[in-house]
mmCIF file of C-alpha atoms in Angstrom:
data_model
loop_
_atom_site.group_PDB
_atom_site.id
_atom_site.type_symbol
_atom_site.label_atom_id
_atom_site.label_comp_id
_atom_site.label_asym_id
_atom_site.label_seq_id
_atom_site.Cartn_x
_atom_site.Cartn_y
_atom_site.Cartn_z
ATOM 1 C CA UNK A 1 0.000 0.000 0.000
ATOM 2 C CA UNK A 2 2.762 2.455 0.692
ATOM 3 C CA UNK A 3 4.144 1.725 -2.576
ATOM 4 C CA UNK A 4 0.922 2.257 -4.614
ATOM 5 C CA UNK A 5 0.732 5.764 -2.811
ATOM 6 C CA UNK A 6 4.274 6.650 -3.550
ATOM 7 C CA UNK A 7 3.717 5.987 -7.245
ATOM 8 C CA UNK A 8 0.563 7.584 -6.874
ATOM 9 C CA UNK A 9 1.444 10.371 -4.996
ATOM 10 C CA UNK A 10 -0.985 10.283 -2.504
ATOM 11 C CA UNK A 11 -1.122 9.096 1.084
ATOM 12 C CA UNK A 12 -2.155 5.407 2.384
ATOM 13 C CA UNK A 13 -5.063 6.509 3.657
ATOM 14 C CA UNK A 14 -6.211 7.295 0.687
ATOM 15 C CA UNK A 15 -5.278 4.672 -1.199
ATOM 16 C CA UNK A 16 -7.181 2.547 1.313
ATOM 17 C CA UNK A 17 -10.253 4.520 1.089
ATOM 18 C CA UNK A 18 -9.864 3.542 -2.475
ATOM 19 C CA UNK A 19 -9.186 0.140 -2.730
ATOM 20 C CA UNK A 20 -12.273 -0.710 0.017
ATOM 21 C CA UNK A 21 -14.178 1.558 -2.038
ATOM 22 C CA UNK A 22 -14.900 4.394 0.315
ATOM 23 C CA UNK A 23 -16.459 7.464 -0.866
ATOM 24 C CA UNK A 24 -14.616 10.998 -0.449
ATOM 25 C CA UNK A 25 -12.097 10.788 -3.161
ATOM 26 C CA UNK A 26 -12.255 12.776 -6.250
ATOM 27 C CA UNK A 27 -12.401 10.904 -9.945
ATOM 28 C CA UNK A 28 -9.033 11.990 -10.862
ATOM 29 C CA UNK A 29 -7.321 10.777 -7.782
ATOM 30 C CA UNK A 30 -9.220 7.389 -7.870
ATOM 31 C CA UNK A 31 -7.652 6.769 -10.705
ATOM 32 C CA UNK A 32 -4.723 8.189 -10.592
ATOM 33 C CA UNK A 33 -4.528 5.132 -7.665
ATOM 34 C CA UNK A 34 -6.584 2.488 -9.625
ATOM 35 C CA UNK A 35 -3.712 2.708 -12.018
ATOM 36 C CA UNK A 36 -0.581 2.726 -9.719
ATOM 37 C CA UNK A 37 -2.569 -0.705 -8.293
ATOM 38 C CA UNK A 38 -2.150 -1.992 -11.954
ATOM 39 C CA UNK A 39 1.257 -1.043 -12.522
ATOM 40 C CA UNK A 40 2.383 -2.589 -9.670
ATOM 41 C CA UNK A 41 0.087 -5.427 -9.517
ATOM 42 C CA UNK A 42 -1.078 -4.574 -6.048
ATOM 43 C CA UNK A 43 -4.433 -6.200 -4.658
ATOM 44 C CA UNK A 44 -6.196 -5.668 -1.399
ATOM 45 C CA UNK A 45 -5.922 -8.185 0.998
ATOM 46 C CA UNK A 46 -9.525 -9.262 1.276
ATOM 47 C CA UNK A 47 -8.486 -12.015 4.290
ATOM 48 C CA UNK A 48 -7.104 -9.171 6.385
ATOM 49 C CA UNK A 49 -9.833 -7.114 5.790
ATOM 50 C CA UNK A 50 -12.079 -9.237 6.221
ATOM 51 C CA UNK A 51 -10.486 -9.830 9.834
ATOM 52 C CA UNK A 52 -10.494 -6.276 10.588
ATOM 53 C CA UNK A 53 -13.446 -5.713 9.609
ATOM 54 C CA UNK A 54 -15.302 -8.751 11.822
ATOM 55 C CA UNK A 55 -17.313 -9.416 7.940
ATOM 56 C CA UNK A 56 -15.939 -12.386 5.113
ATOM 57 C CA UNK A 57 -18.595 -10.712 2.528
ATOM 58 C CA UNK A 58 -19.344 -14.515 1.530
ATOM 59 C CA UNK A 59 -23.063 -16.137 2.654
ATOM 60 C CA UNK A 60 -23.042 -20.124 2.875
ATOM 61 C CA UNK A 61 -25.570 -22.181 1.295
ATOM 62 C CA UNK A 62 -26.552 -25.785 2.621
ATOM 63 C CA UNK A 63 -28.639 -27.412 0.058
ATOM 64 C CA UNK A 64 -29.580 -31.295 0.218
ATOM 65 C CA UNK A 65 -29.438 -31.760 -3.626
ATOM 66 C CA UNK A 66 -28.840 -30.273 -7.064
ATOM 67 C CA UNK A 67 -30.963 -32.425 -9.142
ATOM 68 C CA UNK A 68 -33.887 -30.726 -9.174
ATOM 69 C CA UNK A 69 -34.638 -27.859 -11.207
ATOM 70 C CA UNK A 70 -36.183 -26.055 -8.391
ATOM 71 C CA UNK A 71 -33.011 -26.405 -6.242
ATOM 72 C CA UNK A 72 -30.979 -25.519 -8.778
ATOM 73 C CA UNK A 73 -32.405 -22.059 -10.009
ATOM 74 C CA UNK A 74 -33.212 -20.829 -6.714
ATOM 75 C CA UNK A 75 -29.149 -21.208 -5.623
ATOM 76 C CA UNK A 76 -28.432 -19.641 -9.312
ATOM 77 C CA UNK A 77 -30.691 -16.767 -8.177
ATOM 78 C CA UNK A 78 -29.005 -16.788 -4.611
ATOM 79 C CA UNK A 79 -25.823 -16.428 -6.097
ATOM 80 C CA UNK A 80 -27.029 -13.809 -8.614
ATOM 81 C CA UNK A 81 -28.479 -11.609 -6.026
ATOM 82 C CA UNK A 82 -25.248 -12.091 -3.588
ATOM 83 C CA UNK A 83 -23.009 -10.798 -5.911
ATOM 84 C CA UNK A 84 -25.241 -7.454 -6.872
ATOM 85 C CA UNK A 85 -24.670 -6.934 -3.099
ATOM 86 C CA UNK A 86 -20.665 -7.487 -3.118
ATOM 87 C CA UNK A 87 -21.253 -10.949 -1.441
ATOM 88 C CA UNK A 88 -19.538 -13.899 -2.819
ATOM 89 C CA UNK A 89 -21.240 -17.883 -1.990
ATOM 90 C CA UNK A 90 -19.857 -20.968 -0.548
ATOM 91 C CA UNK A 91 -21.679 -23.793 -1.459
ATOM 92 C CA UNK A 92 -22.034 -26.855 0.595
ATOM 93 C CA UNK A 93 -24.005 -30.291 0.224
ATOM 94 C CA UNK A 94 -25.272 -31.997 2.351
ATOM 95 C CA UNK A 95 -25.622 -35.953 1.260
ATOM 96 C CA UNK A 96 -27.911 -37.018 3.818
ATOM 97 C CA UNK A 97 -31.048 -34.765 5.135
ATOM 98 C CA UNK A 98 -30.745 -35.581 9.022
ATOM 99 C CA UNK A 99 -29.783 -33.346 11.576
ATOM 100 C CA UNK A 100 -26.434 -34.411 12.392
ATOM 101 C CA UNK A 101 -25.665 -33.858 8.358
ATOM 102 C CA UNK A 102 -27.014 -30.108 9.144
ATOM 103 C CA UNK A 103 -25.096 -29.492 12.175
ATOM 104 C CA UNK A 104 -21.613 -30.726 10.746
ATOM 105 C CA UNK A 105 -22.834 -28.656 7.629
ATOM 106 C CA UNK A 106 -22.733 -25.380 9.649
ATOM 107 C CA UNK A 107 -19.848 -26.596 11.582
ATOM 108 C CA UNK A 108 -18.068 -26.521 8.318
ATOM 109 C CA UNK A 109 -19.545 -23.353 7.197
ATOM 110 C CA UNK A 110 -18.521 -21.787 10.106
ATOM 111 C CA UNK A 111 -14.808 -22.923 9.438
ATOM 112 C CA UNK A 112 -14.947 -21.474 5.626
ATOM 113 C CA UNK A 113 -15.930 -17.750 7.479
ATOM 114 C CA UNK A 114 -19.201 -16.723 5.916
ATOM 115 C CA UNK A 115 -21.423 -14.246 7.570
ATOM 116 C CA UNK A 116 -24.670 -15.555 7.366
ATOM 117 C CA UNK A 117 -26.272 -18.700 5.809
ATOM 118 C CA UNK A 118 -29.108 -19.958 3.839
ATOM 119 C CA UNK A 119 -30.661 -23.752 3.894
ATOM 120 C CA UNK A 120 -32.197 -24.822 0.915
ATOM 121 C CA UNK A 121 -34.617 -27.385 3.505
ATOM 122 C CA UNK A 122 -36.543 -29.300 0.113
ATOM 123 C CA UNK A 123 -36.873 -32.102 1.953
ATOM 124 C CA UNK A 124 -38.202 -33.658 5.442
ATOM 125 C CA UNK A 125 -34.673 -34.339 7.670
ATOM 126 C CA UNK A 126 -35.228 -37.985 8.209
ATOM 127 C CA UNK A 127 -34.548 -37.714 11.992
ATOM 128 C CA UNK A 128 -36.331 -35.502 12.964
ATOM 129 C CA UNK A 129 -40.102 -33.604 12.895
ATOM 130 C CA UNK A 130 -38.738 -30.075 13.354
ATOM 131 C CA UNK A 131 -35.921 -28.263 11.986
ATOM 132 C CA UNK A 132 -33.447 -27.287 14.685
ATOM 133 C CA UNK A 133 -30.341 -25.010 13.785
ATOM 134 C CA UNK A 134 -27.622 -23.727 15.767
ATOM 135 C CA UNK A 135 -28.291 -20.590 17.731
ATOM 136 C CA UNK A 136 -27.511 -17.273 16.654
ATOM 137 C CA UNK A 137 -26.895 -17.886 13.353
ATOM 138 C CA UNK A 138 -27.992 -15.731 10.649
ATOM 139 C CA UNK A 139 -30.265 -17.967 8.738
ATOM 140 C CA UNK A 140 -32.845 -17.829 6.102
ATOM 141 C CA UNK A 141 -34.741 -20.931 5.582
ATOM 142 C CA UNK A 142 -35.738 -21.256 1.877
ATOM 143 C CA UNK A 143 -38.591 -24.365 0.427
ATOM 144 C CA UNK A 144 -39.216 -25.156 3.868
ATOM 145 C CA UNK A 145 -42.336 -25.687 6.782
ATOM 146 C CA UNK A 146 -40.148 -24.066 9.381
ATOM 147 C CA UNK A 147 -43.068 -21.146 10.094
ATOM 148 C CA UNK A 148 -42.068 -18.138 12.696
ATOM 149 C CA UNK A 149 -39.273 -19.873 14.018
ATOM 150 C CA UNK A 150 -37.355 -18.408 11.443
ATOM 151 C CA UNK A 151 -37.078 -16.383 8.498
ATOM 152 C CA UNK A 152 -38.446 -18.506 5.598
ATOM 153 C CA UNK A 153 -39.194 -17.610 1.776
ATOM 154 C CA UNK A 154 -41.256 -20.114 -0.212
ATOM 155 C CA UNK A 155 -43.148 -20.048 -3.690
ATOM 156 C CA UNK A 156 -46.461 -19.102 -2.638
ATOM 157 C CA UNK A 157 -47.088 -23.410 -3.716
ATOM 158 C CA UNK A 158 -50.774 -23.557 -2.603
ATOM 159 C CA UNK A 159 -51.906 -20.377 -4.859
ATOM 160 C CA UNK A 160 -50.422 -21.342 -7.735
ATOM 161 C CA UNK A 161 -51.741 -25.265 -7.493
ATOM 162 C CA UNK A 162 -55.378 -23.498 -7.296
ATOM 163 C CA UNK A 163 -55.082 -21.747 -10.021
ATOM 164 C CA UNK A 164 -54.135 -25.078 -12.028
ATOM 165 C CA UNK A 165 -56.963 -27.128 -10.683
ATOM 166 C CA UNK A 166 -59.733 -23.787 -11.180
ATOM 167 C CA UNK A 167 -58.538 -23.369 -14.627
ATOM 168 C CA UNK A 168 -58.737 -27.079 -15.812
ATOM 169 C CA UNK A 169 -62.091 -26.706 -13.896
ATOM 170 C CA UNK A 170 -63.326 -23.592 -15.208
ATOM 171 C CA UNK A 171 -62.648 -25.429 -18.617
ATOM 172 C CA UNK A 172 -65.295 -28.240 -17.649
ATOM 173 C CA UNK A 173 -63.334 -30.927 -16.552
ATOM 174 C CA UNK A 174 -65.323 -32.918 -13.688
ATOM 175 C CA UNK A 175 -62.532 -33.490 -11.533
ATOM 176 C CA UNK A 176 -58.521 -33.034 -12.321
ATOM 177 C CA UNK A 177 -55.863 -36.187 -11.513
ATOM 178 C CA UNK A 178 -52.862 -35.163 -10.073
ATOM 179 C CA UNK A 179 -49.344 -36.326 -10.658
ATOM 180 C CA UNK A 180 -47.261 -35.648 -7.381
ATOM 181 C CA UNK A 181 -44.146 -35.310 -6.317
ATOM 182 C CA UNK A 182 -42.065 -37.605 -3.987
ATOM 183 C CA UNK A 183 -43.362 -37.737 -0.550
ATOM 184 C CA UNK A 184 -39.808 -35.943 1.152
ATOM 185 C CA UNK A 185 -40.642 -33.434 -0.659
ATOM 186 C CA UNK A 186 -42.183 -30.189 1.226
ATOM 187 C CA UNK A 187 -42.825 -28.595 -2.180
ATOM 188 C CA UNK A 188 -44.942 -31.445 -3.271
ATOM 189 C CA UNK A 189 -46.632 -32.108 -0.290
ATOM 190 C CA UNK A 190 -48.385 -28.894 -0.309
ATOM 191 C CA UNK A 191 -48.967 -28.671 -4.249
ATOM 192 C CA UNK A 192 -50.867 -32.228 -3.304
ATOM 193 C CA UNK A 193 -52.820 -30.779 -0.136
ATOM 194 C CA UNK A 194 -53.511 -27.709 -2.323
ATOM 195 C CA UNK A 195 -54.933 -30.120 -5.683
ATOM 196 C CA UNK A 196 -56.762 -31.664 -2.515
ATOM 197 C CA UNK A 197 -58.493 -29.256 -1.265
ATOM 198 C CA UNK A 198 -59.775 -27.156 -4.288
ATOM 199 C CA UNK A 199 -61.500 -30.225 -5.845
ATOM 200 C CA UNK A 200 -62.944 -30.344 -2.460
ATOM 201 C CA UNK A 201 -64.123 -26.447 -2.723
ATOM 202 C CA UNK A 202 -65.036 -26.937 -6.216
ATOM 203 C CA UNK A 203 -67.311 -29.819 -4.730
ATOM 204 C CA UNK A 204 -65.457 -32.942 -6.898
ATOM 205 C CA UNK A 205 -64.075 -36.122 -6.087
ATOM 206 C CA UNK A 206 -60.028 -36.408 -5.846
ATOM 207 C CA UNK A 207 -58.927 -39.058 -7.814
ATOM 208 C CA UNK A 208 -56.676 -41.590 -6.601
ATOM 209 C CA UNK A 209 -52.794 -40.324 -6.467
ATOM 210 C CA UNK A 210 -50.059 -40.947 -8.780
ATOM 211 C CA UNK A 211 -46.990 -40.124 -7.756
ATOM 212 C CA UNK A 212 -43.043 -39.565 -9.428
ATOM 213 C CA UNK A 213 -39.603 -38.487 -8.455
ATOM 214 C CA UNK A 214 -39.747 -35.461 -10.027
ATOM 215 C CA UNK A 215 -38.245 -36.817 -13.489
ATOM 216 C CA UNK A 216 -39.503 -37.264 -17.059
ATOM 217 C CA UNK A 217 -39.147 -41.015 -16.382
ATOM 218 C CA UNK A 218 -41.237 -41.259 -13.827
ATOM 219 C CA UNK A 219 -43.939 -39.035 -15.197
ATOM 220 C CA UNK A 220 -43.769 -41.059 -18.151
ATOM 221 C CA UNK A 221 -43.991 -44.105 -16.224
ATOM 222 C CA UNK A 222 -47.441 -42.437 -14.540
ATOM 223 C CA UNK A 223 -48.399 -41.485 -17.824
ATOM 224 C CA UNK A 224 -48.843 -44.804 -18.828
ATOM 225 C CA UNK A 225 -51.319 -45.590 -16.008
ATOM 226 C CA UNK A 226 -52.903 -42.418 -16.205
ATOM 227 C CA UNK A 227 -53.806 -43.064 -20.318
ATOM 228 C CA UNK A 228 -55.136 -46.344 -19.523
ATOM 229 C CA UNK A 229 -57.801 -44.512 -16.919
ATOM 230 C CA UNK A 230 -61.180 -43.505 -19.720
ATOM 231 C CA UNK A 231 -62.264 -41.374 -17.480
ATOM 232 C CA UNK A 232 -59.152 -38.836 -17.056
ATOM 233 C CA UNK A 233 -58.956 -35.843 -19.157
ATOM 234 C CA UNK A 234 -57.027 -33.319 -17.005
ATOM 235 C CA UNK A 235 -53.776 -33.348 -15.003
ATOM 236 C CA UNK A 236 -51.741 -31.412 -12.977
ATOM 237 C CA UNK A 237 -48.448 -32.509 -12.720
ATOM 238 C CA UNK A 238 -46.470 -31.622 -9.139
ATOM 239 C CA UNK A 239 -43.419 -30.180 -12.239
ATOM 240 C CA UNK A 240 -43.064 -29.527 -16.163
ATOM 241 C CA UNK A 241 -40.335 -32.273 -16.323
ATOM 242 C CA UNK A 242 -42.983 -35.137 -14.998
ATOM 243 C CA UNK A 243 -45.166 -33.563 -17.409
ATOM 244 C CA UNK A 244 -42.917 -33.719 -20.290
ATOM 245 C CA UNK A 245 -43.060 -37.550 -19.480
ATOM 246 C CA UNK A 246 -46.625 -37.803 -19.166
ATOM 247 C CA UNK A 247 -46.839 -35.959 -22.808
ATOM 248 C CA UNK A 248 -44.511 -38.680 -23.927
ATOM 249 C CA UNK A 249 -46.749 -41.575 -22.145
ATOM 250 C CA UNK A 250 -50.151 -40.083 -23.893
ATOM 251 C CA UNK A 251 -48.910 -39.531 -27.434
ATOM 252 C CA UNK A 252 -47.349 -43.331 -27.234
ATOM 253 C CA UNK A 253 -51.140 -44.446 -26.126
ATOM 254 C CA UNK A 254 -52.902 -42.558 -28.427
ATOM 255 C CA UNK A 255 -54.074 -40.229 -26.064
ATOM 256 C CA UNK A 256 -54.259 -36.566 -27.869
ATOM 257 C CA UNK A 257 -53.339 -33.176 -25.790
ATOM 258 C CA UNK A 258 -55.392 -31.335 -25.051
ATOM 259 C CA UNK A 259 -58.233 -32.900 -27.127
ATOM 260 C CA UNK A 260 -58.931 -35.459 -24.990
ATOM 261 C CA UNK A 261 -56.265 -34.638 -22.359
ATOM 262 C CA UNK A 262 -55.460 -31.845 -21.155
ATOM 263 C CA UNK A 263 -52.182 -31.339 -19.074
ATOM 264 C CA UNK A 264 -50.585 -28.444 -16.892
ATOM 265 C CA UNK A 265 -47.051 -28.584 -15.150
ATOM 266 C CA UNK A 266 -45.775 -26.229 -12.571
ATOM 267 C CA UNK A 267 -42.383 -24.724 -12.484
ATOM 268 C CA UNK A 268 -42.574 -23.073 -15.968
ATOM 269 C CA UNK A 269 -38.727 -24.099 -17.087
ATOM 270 C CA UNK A 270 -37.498 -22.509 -20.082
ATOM 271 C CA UNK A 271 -38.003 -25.241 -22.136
ATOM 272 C CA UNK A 272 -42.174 -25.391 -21.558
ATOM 273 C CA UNK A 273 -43.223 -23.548 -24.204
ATOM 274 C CA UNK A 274 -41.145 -26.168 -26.710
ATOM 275 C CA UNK A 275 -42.736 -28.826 -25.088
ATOM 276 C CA UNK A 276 -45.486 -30.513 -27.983
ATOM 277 C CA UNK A 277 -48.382 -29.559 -27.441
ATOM 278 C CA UNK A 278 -46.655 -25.587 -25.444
ATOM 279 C CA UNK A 279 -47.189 -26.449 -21.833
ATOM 280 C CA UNK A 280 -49.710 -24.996 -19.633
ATOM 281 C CA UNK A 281 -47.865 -24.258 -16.129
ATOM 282 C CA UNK A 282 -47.341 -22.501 -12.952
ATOM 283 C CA UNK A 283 -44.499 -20.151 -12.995
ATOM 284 C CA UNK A 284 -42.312 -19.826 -10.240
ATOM 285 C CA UNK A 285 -39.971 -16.673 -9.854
ATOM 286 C CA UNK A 286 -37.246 -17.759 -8.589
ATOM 287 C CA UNK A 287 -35.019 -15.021 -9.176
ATOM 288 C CA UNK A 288 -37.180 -13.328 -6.573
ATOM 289 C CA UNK A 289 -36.731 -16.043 -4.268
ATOM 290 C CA UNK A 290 -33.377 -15.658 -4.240
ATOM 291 C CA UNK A 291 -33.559 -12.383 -3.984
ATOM 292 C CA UNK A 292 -35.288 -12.455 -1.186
ATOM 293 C CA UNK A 293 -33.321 -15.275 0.463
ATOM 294 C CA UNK A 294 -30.666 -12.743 0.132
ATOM 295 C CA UNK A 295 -32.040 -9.608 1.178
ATOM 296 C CA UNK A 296 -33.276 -11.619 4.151
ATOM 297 C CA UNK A 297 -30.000 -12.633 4.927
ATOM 298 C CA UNK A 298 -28.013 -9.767 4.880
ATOM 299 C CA UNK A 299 -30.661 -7.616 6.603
ATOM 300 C CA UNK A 300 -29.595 -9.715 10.036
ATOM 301 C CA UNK A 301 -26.170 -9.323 8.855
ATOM 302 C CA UNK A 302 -26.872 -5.478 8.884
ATOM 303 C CA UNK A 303 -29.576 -4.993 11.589
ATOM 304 C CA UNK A 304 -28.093 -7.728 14.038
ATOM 305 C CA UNK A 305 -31.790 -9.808 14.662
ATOM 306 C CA UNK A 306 -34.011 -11.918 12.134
ATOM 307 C CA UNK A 307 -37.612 -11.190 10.650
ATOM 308 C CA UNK A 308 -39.270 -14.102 11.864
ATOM 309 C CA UNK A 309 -42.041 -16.101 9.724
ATOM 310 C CA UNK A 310 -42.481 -16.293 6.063
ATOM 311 C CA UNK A 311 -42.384 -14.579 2.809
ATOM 312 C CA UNK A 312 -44.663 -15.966 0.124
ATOM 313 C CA UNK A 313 -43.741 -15.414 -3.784
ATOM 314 C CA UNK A 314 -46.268 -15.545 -5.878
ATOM 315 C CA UNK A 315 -47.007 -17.436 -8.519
ATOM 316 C CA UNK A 316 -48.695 -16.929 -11.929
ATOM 317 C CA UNK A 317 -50.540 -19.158 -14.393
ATOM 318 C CA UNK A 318 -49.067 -19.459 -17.880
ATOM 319 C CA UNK A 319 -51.885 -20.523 -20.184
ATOM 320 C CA UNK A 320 -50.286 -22.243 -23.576
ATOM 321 C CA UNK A 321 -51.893 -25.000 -25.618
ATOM 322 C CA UNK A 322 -51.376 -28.145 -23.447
ATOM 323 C CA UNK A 323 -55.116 -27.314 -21.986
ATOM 324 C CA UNK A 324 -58.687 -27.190 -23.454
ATOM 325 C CA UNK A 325 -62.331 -28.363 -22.862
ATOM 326 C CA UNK A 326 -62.941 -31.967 -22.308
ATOM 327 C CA UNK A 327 -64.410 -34.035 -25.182
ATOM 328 C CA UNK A 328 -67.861 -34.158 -24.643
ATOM 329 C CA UNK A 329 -68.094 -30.648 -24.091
ATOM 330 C CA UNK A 330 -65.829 -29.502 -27.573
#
């Protein structure tokens, strides 16, 4: 540093003001500094500062897998929104959703210096009815059940599952069939209470469950039970990729979408509207998720105590071609 303000010809307090970005420097002499750091290949030392300061600028997320396409734009989003703030992210799976996995995940976290963490929680721990963290850690729960005992952001799941089952109602369908997801799953648990409950507003008889794993395969697999059932002509699928697999199943059994069934998914991945016939779907915003993961986050960073309870997103219905009226009413 005392070199770079030699060159420069300024003092080291200013060329610290500089390099942590510090307002009260003039244009010229920021860059008069800026380039004395590039001639002589100077660069802060961000593990010092980061000690002096009692802040690593880096937020730790715990996540229990990356093969879901929920999962895996909501940390893209995280990481997009953490860097817009200056924060970098430190990754960390965890193999096996129990408690003990979470604890030595924090444990580890805490060793790798990060100021505050978020917990992807997509799935039920195995061990254990209740999420329990460490205490005082700055935590934001996302996907999760966890209610007011911490800060939690969620897709608002049961709005947008309503607004699948009303339109495939609203269409004429008697009742809708639903395709869930795996029973860990928080995400599909609610999307199947939700399907549950509307028919049962809506005054029609659930149909017995199918369920998947999330993947094509497995809605494809479903699909081929669900075109052998005459009387099904909607279903909402717990995610577009089951759905692309139930398309698959359908057009193999001579089933015709939307003519005589009609299908919507719920994630709305990029790829939906290539899907044959477009997909109807539920689109999630997961950029604001993470967002708000992050801004949820950094405000107990910054205000030194957590918002307690939960932050719905909400959701939206995308109507494309996958949907129509049921046969006898076309």
């Amino acid at each position: 540093m005392a070199d770079v303000a030699q060159l420069a010809g300024v003092s080291s307090q200013t060329v610290s003001r500089v390099s942590n970005g510090f307002a009260g420097v003039t244009e010229g002499t920021r860059q008069q500094v800026l380039a004395a750091m590039k001639e002589l290949g100077y660069r802060p030392n961000s593990a010092a500062r980061a000690l002096k300061r009692g802040e690593f600028r880096t937020i730790g997320v715990i996540t229990f897998t990356l093969s879901t396409t929920g999962n895996v734009r909501t940390l893209e989003a995280i990481a997009t929104s953490a860097a817009h703030e200056g924060y970098a992210v430190t990754l960390l799976p965890v193999a096996v959703p129990t408690q003990d996995e979470v604890r030595g995940a924090f444990s580890r976290l805490g060793e790798l210096a990060v100021d505050a963490v978020i917990v992807i929680m997509e799935v039920h721990l195995l061990d254990a009815a209740r999420l329990s963290l460490p205490p005082q850690v700055k935590v934001v729960v996302a996907d999760s059940d966890a209610g007011d005992r911490f800060t939690v952001v969620d897709t608002d799941q049961a709005g947008g599952t309503r607004d699948a089952v009303r339109h495939l109602l609203d269409l004429g369908h008697r009742t809708v069939w639903h395709l869930a997801g795996p029973e860990e799953s928080y995400a599909a648990q609610r999307r199947t209470d939700a399907w549950r409950t509307a028919l049962e507003d809506a005054g029609r008889v659930a149909p017995p469950l199918v369920r998947g794993d999330w993947s094509a395969e497995s809605g494809y697999r479903a699909g081929l039970h669900l075109a052998e059932q005459p009387d099904c002509t909607a279903v909402f699928a717990a995610n577009d990729q089951m759905a692309l697999g139930l398309l698959r199943a359908l057009h193999e059994r001579g089933r015709k979408v939307p003519e005589e069934v009609s299908v919507v998914g719920f994630d709305d991945i990029p790829e939906a509207g290539s899907f044959l016939p477009p997909l109807t779907t539920v689109h999630q915003d997961f950029a604001e998720v993470g967002r708000r993961c992050v801004e949820g986050v950094l405000h107990q960073v910054r205000q030194n105590g957590p918002e307690r309870g939960t932050v719905l997103v909400p959701t939206r219905l995308v109507v494309r071609e996958s949907t129509a009226p049921p046969p006898d009413q076309r």
